[in-house]
Amino acid sequence: MVPRCRGVEGCLLSIFLSIIFLSFAANAAVKTYDFNIQVKNVSRLCHAKPIVTVNGMFPGPTVYVREGDQLLINVTNHAQYNISIHWHGLKQFRNGWADGPAYITQCPVQTGQSYLYNITVTGQRGTLWWHAHILWLRATVYGALVIMPKEGTPFPFPQPYLETNIILGEWWNQDVETIVNQANKLGLPPGPSDAHTINGKPGPLFPCSEKYTYALEVEYGKTYLLRIINAALNDELFFAIAGHTMTVVEIDAVYVKPFTTQAILIAPGQTTNVLIKADQPPNRYFMAARAFEDAPITVDNKTATAILQYRGIPNTVLPTLPLLPASNDTKFALSYNSKLKSLNSPQFPANVPLQIDRHLFFTIGLGVNPCSTCPNGTHLVASLNNVTFVMPQVGLLQAHYSNISGVFRTDFPDRPPTPFNYTGAPLTANLGTTIGTRLTKLPFNSTVELVLQDTNLLSVESHPFHLHGFNFFVVGTGIGNFDPKKDPAKFNLVDPPERNTIGVPTGGWTAFRFRADNPGVWFMHCHLELHTMWGLKMAFVVENGKSAEESVLPPPKDLPPC
């Protein structure tokens, strides 16, 4: 309804403002979802077991939203475990209450209780995902989060004929929480998964899996957009399609300069959008995923498959397998990652911080600490700057917002306590770490450069790190020890990839930059679930700015209690 007005100019102004308001209301919709956390019996690899799901689905439902929309997701917990859901990659400006990591930004939703995640999607479009963020429940509690561009805004690449989600995961035949609890009692890692999966299905190379195979039917000559998500708990994965190349157009919901590749590498937590053209002889072709591991670590090395099937080809035709990189092909991994560059166009600029207020250098290490209940008296741990993070009993954001003392300290070290040859021969002595709930405080709008350095404490290994609440620019990476005098001269400050999750190479380092313009408490952790459990995590406290618009929003009334 047009408001009442006086005079021609007043009427015109009122009509103009009404049109703007109605246009905004039409474009910025409210999307609502109900997530019922419930246990369901599921069978894979000839084994049936009860698993925790959302709405009985494995993987869970895809959340569709448009840039600018408000997203209301009501999570009701009917399972025996406490639950929280993280919306991986959503920036949640001033609104850490909806971020989801248990005991960081909220206490978990207890059995029989509900929590409404109230999210406004601002300045983001592309493929993200959601998953449980407590215990190892994300083994089965995960799904895609697809943010479409605003109405009338095209992709900066050819419009695909159709699109689909390809979610890579892991499957254990036994109950995952039971396996993890048994391993923790021994102070050792749990065994690797029994299969990788594509959209929850391992594919026909596994027993009892003919009907548990995902198939994508394509029409000759058409172009398809695959939204690929690595929801695996502990494995970086190669992915390829027999006979077809892929054009990478987006990573972690940020457009990149397109390039063509035979295979992609995707770490846990990362997303990659690729275009494929159905331009090969009509047939059935395997899509395949297998672990990348260039360190002496035990992983699930079996290959998950799905089928790309041209219309009209019968199911009796045997598919052909793609040629995946070797499982330890470091050269491919480094080459692939070096091709990822931000689009950096006028419409989608790469706003890389050039002046840095705070330089941080974090070493990644494994360690061994005393354990009075473990058979050999010790247990394996992990640390950043020799600090093994201890989870609090109340949410860190609530403690920060309400000035609750004694929950955390803000003295996380900017650099390791003792420099050493980080990537030389493996170190097997003096492996103890300090423990504590220690955070790094950052002034609002300050600029940060963080170098993550892998180390040889017990073993070098690749680590995918995820920062909540922000994207960051990956300005440099290398093998060996970071050289603060020489390496910064090689940084890409023009079009570096912008991500929320980055793989630190085995025996190497990665440098990234971000602007701390999102007040709150934001988790940063290795996205290998094993290492997160062992303490390879910390958090940033970003202080409020000068105005209410630069300050943390008040907590919602239904924030779960601890």
Coordinates of C-alpha atoms in Angstrom, one line a residue, residues 115 554-561:
Y115 CA 17.0 -24.3 19.0
P554 CA 22.4 -10.0 21.9
P555 CA 21.9 -13.7 22.4
P556 CA 18.6 -15.2 21.3
K557 CA 16.1 -16.1 24.0
D558 CA 16.2 -19.8 23.2
L559 CA 20.0 -20.2 23.3
P560 CA 20.5 -23.7 24.7
P561 CA 21.7 -23.9 28.4

